XYZ file of N, CA and C in Angstrom:
501
model
N 81.894 141.998 111.795
C 80.690 142.451 111.349
C 80.221 143.154 110.430
N 81.578 143.617 109.885
C 80.827 144.610 108.536
C 80.576 143.165 107.378
N 81.372 142.230 107.491
C 80.493 140.961 106.672
C 78.781 141.248 106.590
N 78.733 140.642 108.223
C 77.240 140.733 108.301
C 76.274 141.670 107.884
N 76.801 142.646 108.560
C 76.344 144.408 107.680
C 75.507 144.296 106.137
N 77.094 143.757 105.241
C 77.335 144.123 103.979
C 75.483 143.092 103.597
N 75.924 142.372 104.079
C 74.799 140.642 103.627
C 73.686 141.102 104.045
N 73.246 141.364 105.286
C 71.708 142.290 105.773
C 71.149 142.697 105.031
N 72.159 144.088 104.574
C 71.694 145.080 103.417
C 71.455 144.828 102.534
N 71.944 144.130 101.888
C 71.830 143.255 100.747
C 70.242 142.896 100.595
N 70.044 141.953 101.555
C 68.539 140.968 102.049
C 67.274 142.334 101.894
N 67.739 143.366 102.681
C 67.018 144.422 102.871
C 66.629 145.133 101.879
N 67.717 145.085 100.710
C 67.627 146.506 99.647
C 66.901 145.709 98.501
N 66.914 144.406 98.539
C 66.121 143.408 97.778
C 64.524 143.451 98.191
N 64.032 143.963 98.951
C 62.573 144.257 99.185
C 62.169 145.628 98.973
N 63.117 146.359 99.152
C 62.885 147.983 99.035
C 61.837 148.391 97.506
N 60.944 149.334 97.932
C 60.577 149.814 96.537
C 60.343 151.012 96.739
N 60.500 151.788 95.686
C 60.706 153.593 95.502
C 59.382 153.987 94.881
N 57.989 154.214 94.750
C 57.439 155.093 94.719
C 57.943 156.581 94.603
N 57.483 156.855 92.778
C 58.030 158.388 92.525
C 58.507 159.006 91.034
N 58.977 159.576 90.848
C 58.902 160.883 91.494
C 56.899 161.128 91.545
N 57.102 162.176 91.924
C 55.379 162.907 92.128
C 55.495 164.134 92.593
N 54.679 164.946 91.807
C 54.759 166.407 91.749
C 53.120 166.648 92.796
N 53.749 167.124 93.793
C 52.131 167.811 94.792
C 53.469 168.948 95.642
N 52.476 169.401 96.170
C 52.990 170.702 97.136
C 53.585 171.682 96.641
N 54.003 171.797 95.476
C 55.460 172.607 95.221
C 56.498 171.745 95.643
N 56.591 170.703 95.205
C 57.960 169.857 95.594
C 57.893 168.034 94.455
N 58.890 167.287 94.811
C 58.571 166.552 94.346
C 59.290 165.003 95.676
N 58.303 164.663 95.410
C 57.965 163.122 96.244
C 58.353 162.107 95.854
N 59.237 161.652 96.812
C 59.196 159.765 96.721
C 58.939 159.205 97.871
N 58.471 158.101 97.691
C 58.166 157.568 99.349
C 58.509 155.940 98.875
N 59.825 155.288 99.829
C 60.484 154.170 99.832
C 59.370 153.117 100.943
N 59.759 152.049 100.556
C 58.619 151.248 101.382
C 59.950 149.918 101.703
N 59.988 149.123 102.964
C 61.586 148.279 103.010
C 60.411 147.015 102.979
N 59.082 146.603 102.861
C 58.313 145.689 102.917
C 57.597 145.602 101.299
N 57.450 144.293 101.255
C 56.316 144.353 99.731
C 55.031 144.993 99.589
N 54.792 145.466 98.694
C 53.907 146.578 98.250
C 52.748 146.304 97.275
N 51.332 146.595 97.487
C 50.934 146.589 96.201
C 51.060 147.346 95.218
N 51.074 146.774 94.258
C 51.407 147.775 92.998
C 50.048 149.358 93.315
N 48.890 148.841 93.441
C 48.210 150.342 93.759
C 48.482 151.045 94.438
N 49.371 150.659 95.286
C 49.976 151.752 96.706
C 50.111 153.294 95.720
N 51.022 153.374 94.553
C 51.228 154.355 93.744
C 49.818 155.398 93.781
N 48.822 154.985 92.946
C 48.125 155.255 93.176
C 47.160 155.954 94.221
N 47.196 155.141 95.611
C 46.977 155.306 97.079
C 48.072 156.561 97.277
N 49.392 156.517 97.263
C 49.736 157.669 97.766
C 49.066 159.359 96.532
N 49.387 159.288 95.345
C 48.727 160.196 94.272
C 47.951 161.058 95.139
N 46.639 159.483 95.098
C 45.293 160.405 95.493
C 45.537 161.207 96.510
N 46.508 160.547 97.745
C 46.110 161.503 99.597
C 47.115 162.345 99.338
N 48.201 162.690 98.385
C 48.937 164.013 98.495
C 47.780 165.100 97.619
N 47.154 164.304 96.381
C 46.673 165.381 95.635
C 45.130 166.102 96.641
N 44.680 164.980 97.646
C 43.769 165.502 98.426
C 44.588 166.312 99.199
N 45.342 166.359 100.117
C 45.978 167.557 100.936
C 46.337 168.637 100.426
N 46.851 168.828 99.595
C 47.066 169.719 98.417
C 46.123 170.455 98.003
N 45.347 169.743 97.799
C 43.827 170.465 97.031
C 43.093 171.234 98.320
N 43.093 170.925 100.122
C 43.011 171.226 100.560
C 43.546 172.262 101.531
N 45.017 172.126 101.448
C 45.518 173.399 102.232
C 46.514 173.852 101.675
N 46.132 173.897 100.174
C 47.509 174.841 99.421
C 46.846 176.145 99.148
N 47.802 177.070 99.508
C 47.224 179.009 98.792
C 47.059 178.879 97.413
N 47.428 178.344 97.191
C 47.099 178.292 95.474
C 45.902 177.659 94.521
N 45.157 176.917 95.622
C 44.480 176.422 94.667
C 42.630 177.251 95.322
N 42.073 177.671 94.581
C 40.836 178.327 95.119
C 39.918 178.128 96.185
N 39.667 176.768 95.912
C 38.967 176.067 96.584
C 39.692 176.198 97.733
N 40.499 175.517 97.890
C 41.165 175.150 99.593
C 40.704 175.967 100.998
N 41.532 175.494 102.028
C 40.928 175.788 102.757
C 41.803 177.245 103.428
N 43.017 176.781 103.055
C 43.578 178.210 103.596
C 43.368 179.550 103.008
N 42.778 178.842 101.277
C 42.357 180.014 100.710
C 40.947 180.995 101.433
N 40.216 180.279 101.577
C 39.178 180.713 102.340
C 39.694 181.357 104.167
N 40.105 180.975 104.279
C 40.424 181.365 105.630
C 41.372 182.638 105.551
N 41.908 183.082 104.340
C 42.700 183.929 103.718
C 41.518 185.508 102.772
N 41.301 184.821 102.423
C 39.912 185.201 102.114
C 38.813 185.832 102.916
N 38.071 185.382 103.819
C 36.876 185.552 104.631
C 37.537 185.423 106.094
N 38.384 184.703 106.299
C 38.963 185.262 107.514
C 38.443 184.320 108.875
N 37.941 183.142 107.878
C 37.245 182.748 109.109
C 37.001 181.079 108.572
N 37.138 179.759 109.352
C 37.273 178.643 109.317
C 36.263 178.114 109.867
N 34.841 177.859 109.765
C 34.023 177.384 110.906
C 33.886 175.813 110.819
N 33.687 175.001 112.040
C 33.696 174.328 112.117
C 34.728 172.979 110.979
N 36.506 173.458 111.901
C 37.523 172.700 110.993
C 37.040 171.296 111.181
N 37.482 170.329 110.304
C 37.612 168.917 110.707
C 39.004 169.023 112.088
N 39.048 167.719 112.127
C 39.916 167.455 113.264
C 41.153 167.714 112.912
N 41.821 167.198 111.386
C 43.126 167.397 111.124
C 43.721 168.535 110.979
N 43.010 169.373 110.218
C 42.687 170.801 110.376
C 43.173 171.520 111.620
N 42.416 171.138 113.031
C 42.084 171.427 113.887
C 43.653 171.338 114.205
N 44.220 169.761 113.854
C 45.805 169.237 114.457
C 46.865 170.811 113.817
N 46.196 170.310 112.372
C 47.653 171.217 111.723
C 47.725 172.433 112.310
N 46.835 173.090 112.274
C 46.790 174.841 113.351
C 47.328 174.783 114.254
N 47.254 174.000 114.762
C 47.118 174.117 116.470
C 48.621 173.157 116.604
N 49.123 172.674 116.261
C 50.991 172.615 115.494
C 51.646 173.982 115.392
N 50.778 174.074 114.227
C 51.250 175.804 113.380
C 51.407 176.934 114.736
N 51.320 177.179 115.915
C 50.757 178.034 116.884
C 51.470 176.990 117.882
N 52.104 176.110 118.220
C 52.823 175.677 119.265
C 53.841 175.495 118.579
N 54.517 175.279 116.950
C 55.831 175.484 116.793
C 56.213 176.977 116.791
N 55.015 177.885 116.781
C 55.327 179.271 116.796
C 55.940 179.921 118.247
N 55.191 179.121 119.343
C 55.326 179.239 120.871
C 56.922 178.947 120.949
N 56.923 177.531 120.181
C 58.061 176.680 120.934
C 59.254 177.324 120.907
N 59.022 178.389 119.306
C 60.296 179.178 118.586
C 60.214 180.732 119.336
N 59.800 181.118 119.553
C 59.639 182.053 120.334
C 59.257 182.964 118.900
N 58.741 182.718 118.729
C 58.198 182.995 117.042
C 59.269 183.583 115.984
N 59.859 182.497 115.709
C 60.477 182.455 115.048
C 60.011 181.707 113.371
N 59.194 180.551 113.910
C 58.710 179.876 112.947
C 56.690 180.291 112.979
N 56.548 180.607 111.893
C 55.585 181.129 111.447
C 54.317 180.980 110.162
N 53.555 180.389 110.929
C 52.660 180.718 109.043
C 51.756 181.794 108.666
N 52.087 182.744 109.455
C 52.372 183.714 109.174
C 52.291 185.302 108.177
N 53.141 183.857 106.875
C 54.158 184.698 105.547
C 53.443 185.023 104.621
N 52.323 184.505 104.492
C 51.683 184.407 103.376
C 51.400 185.784 102.184
N 51.195 186.934 103.264
C 51.422 187.838 102.562
C 52.976 188.349 101.947
N 53.882 188.125 102.720
C 55.254 188.234 102.560
C 55.665 187.294 101.488
N 55.207 186.256 101.355
C 55.583 185.178 100.200
C 54.695 185.730 98.438
N 53.482 186.181 98.696
C 53.113 186.865 97.474
C 53.867 188.033 96.958
N 54.324 188.994 98.460
C 54.928 189.943 97.573
C 56.829 190.064 96.829
N 57.019 188.706 97.918
C 57.951 188.034 96.940
C 58.176 187.335 95.467
N 56.765 187.239 95.322
C 56.953 186.200 93.467
C 56.592 184.755 94.053
N 56.702 184.628 95.155
C 56.147 183.037 95.301
C 54.888 183.037 95.420
N 54.412 182.599 94.400
C 53.050 182.332 93.377
C 52.817 181.145 92.783
N 51.477 181.254 92.342
C 51.142 179.164 92.063
C 52.050 179.354 90.384
N 52.544 179.983 89.799
C 53.233 179.973 88.785
C 54.863 179.834 88.976
N 54.978 179.983 90.282
C 56.538 180.171 90.814
C 57.494 181.434 89.820
N 57.010 182.606 89.628
C 57.566 183.069 89.094
C 58.653 183.939 89.569
N 58.870 184.069 91.009
C 59.753 184.555 92.320
C 59.871 185.702 91.628
N 59.111 186.440 91.131
C 59.040 188.186 91.091
C 58.624 189.305 91.655
N 59.439 189.438 92.478
C 58.663 190.281 93.746
C 57.699 191.252 92.757
N 56.465 191.845 93.423
C 56.145 192.096 93.094
C 55.454 194.193 93.998
N 55.952 193.886 95.204
C 55.798 194.971 96.129
C 56.654 194.635 97.342
N 56.925 195.554 98.006
C 57.783 195.736 98.846
C 57.373 194.878 100.192
N 57.788 193.813 100.548
C 56.767 193.252 101.601
C 56.472 193.636 102.969
N 55.103 193.262 103.317
C 54.522 193.848 104.420
C 54.985 193.228 105.709
N 55.151 193.912 107.088
C 55.587 193.504 108.002
C 54.955 192.392 107.904
N 55.124 190.987 108.852
C 54.945 189.598 108.898
C 54.716 190.281 110.604
N 52.826 190.013 110.491
C 51.936 190.045 111.887
C 52.678 188.980 112.924
N 52.172 189.120 114.225
C 52.819 188.171 115.218
C 51.231 187.329 115.291
N 52.050 185.469 115.136
C 51.271 185.222 114.837
C 49.621 184.860 115.593
N 50.212 184.783 117.040
C 49.010 184.797 118.036
C 48.241 185.708 118.750
N 48.768 186.776 117.977
C 47.741 188.149 117.889
C 47.182 187.797 116.641
N 46.832 187.183 115.495
C 45.885 187.009 114.222
C 45.528 186.143 114.325
N 45.839 184.859 114.370
C 45.384 183.646 114.727
C 44.803 182.507 116.101
N 43.709 182.945 115.817
C 42.877 182.345 117.185
C 42.300 180.346 116.182
N 42.535 178.890 117.024
C 42.205 178.055 116.382
C 41.455 177.200 118.310
N 40.052 176.936 117.576
C 39.308 176.056 118.453
C 39.049 175.267 117.802
N 38.225 174.026 118.120
C 37.050 173.110 118.054
C 35.683 173.934 116.857
N 35.448 175.096 117.057
C 34.718 175.670 116.807
C 34.547 176.406 115.270
N 36.090 177.027 115.288
C 36.432 177.665 114.502
C 37.954 178.418 114.321
N 38.626 178.568 113.239
C 39.571 178.961 113.154
C 39.174 180.234 112.506
N 40.132 181.661 113.076
C 39.933 182.903 112.740
C 41.519 183.410 112.561
N 41.538 184.215 111.239
C 42.530 184.876 110.899
C 42.229 186.448 111.022
N 42.798 187.413 112.041
C 41.909 189.072 111.660
C 43.124 189.646 110.831
N 44.332 189.500 110.013
C 45.251 190.001 109.547
C 46.245 189.309 108.919
N 47.321 189.512 107.457
C 48.176 188.968 107.288
C 47.188 187.843 105.938
N 48.028 187.070 105.857
C 47.381 185.630 105.098
C 48.500 184.361 105.530
N 47.896 183.038 105.319
C 48.541 181.970 106.224
C 49.062 181.529 104.803
N 50.216 180.791 104.833
C 51.175 180.088 104.072
C 51.766 178.557 104.853
N 50.984 177.144 104.528
C 51.130 176.489 105.048
C 52.566 175.540 104.581
N 53.264 176.072 104.022
C 54.906 175.280 103.348
C 55.173 174.978 104.643
N 55.897 175.311 105.842
C 56.475 175.838 106.065
C 56.391 173.976 107.283
N 55.308 174.041 107.434
C 54.553 172.371 108.432
C 54.041 171.717 107.455
N 52.933 172.095 106.328
C 52.153 171.359 106.105
C 53.069 169.975 105.470
N 54.061 170.193 104.359
C 54.684 168.828 103.984
C 55.320 168.083 105.128
N 55.748 168.239 106.028
C 56.073 167.868 106.551
C 54.753 166.971 108.288
N 53.931 167.725 107.966
C 52.595 166.679 108.817
C 52.042 166.472 107.695
N 52.088 166.567 106.263
C 51.302 165.305 105.176
C 52.136 164.068 105.208
N 53.358 164.103 105.323
C 54.729 162.878 105.605
C 53.611 162.329 106.811
N 53.825 163.042 107.591
C 53.502 161.694 109.127
C 51.800 161.544 108.869
N 51.010 162.218 108.115
C 50.222 162.073 107.893
C 49.652 160.991 107.154
N 50.055 160.579 105.646
C 50.901 159.627 105.092
C 51.083 158.699 105.659
N 52.287 158.253 106.477
C 52.500 157.411 106.789
C 51.819 156.693 107.573
N 50.661 157.569 108.499
C 49.491 156.738 109.846
C 48.692 156.291 108.663
N 48.762 156.516 107.344
C 47.489 156.675 106.607
C 47.544 155.000 105.875
N 49.167 155.211 105.726
C 49.524 153.783 105.213
C 50.294 152.515 105.593
N 49.951 153.021 107.040
C 50.516 151.846 108.037
C 49.451 150.821 108.383
């Protein structure tokens, strides 16, 4: 059995392709394929990661998260945004409030900023209960207090989205 596994794994390793490193969403990404891929796939991945980051990073002024944190409402969210925020509420509920995207103000106060200074600027405010400050519907996403940070769910959601886009 060991001999078969070794020879089988060598065969599979021969077609493995790793794309990366790619800097996006505050981390370094590597994407592995176990089947042959087109050379243009790296450009596609970089573009998709950039699109996701532009849409959901609290560090980008034109992002939907910045709009929600600033204006308190996103009107007519697209399906992906609605799904992402619905999932965030679901994880909040499933963990009894341990997981929350309502940590943006705490992250800011701790110095987790766009330049990654990690220098605390103030005492972190209380984290508001997510179900009290965030409402999500197909018509609008409304934030009544605090600031959102999608880092805790965004990267995982992006992986799932990227996998479905590349399938």
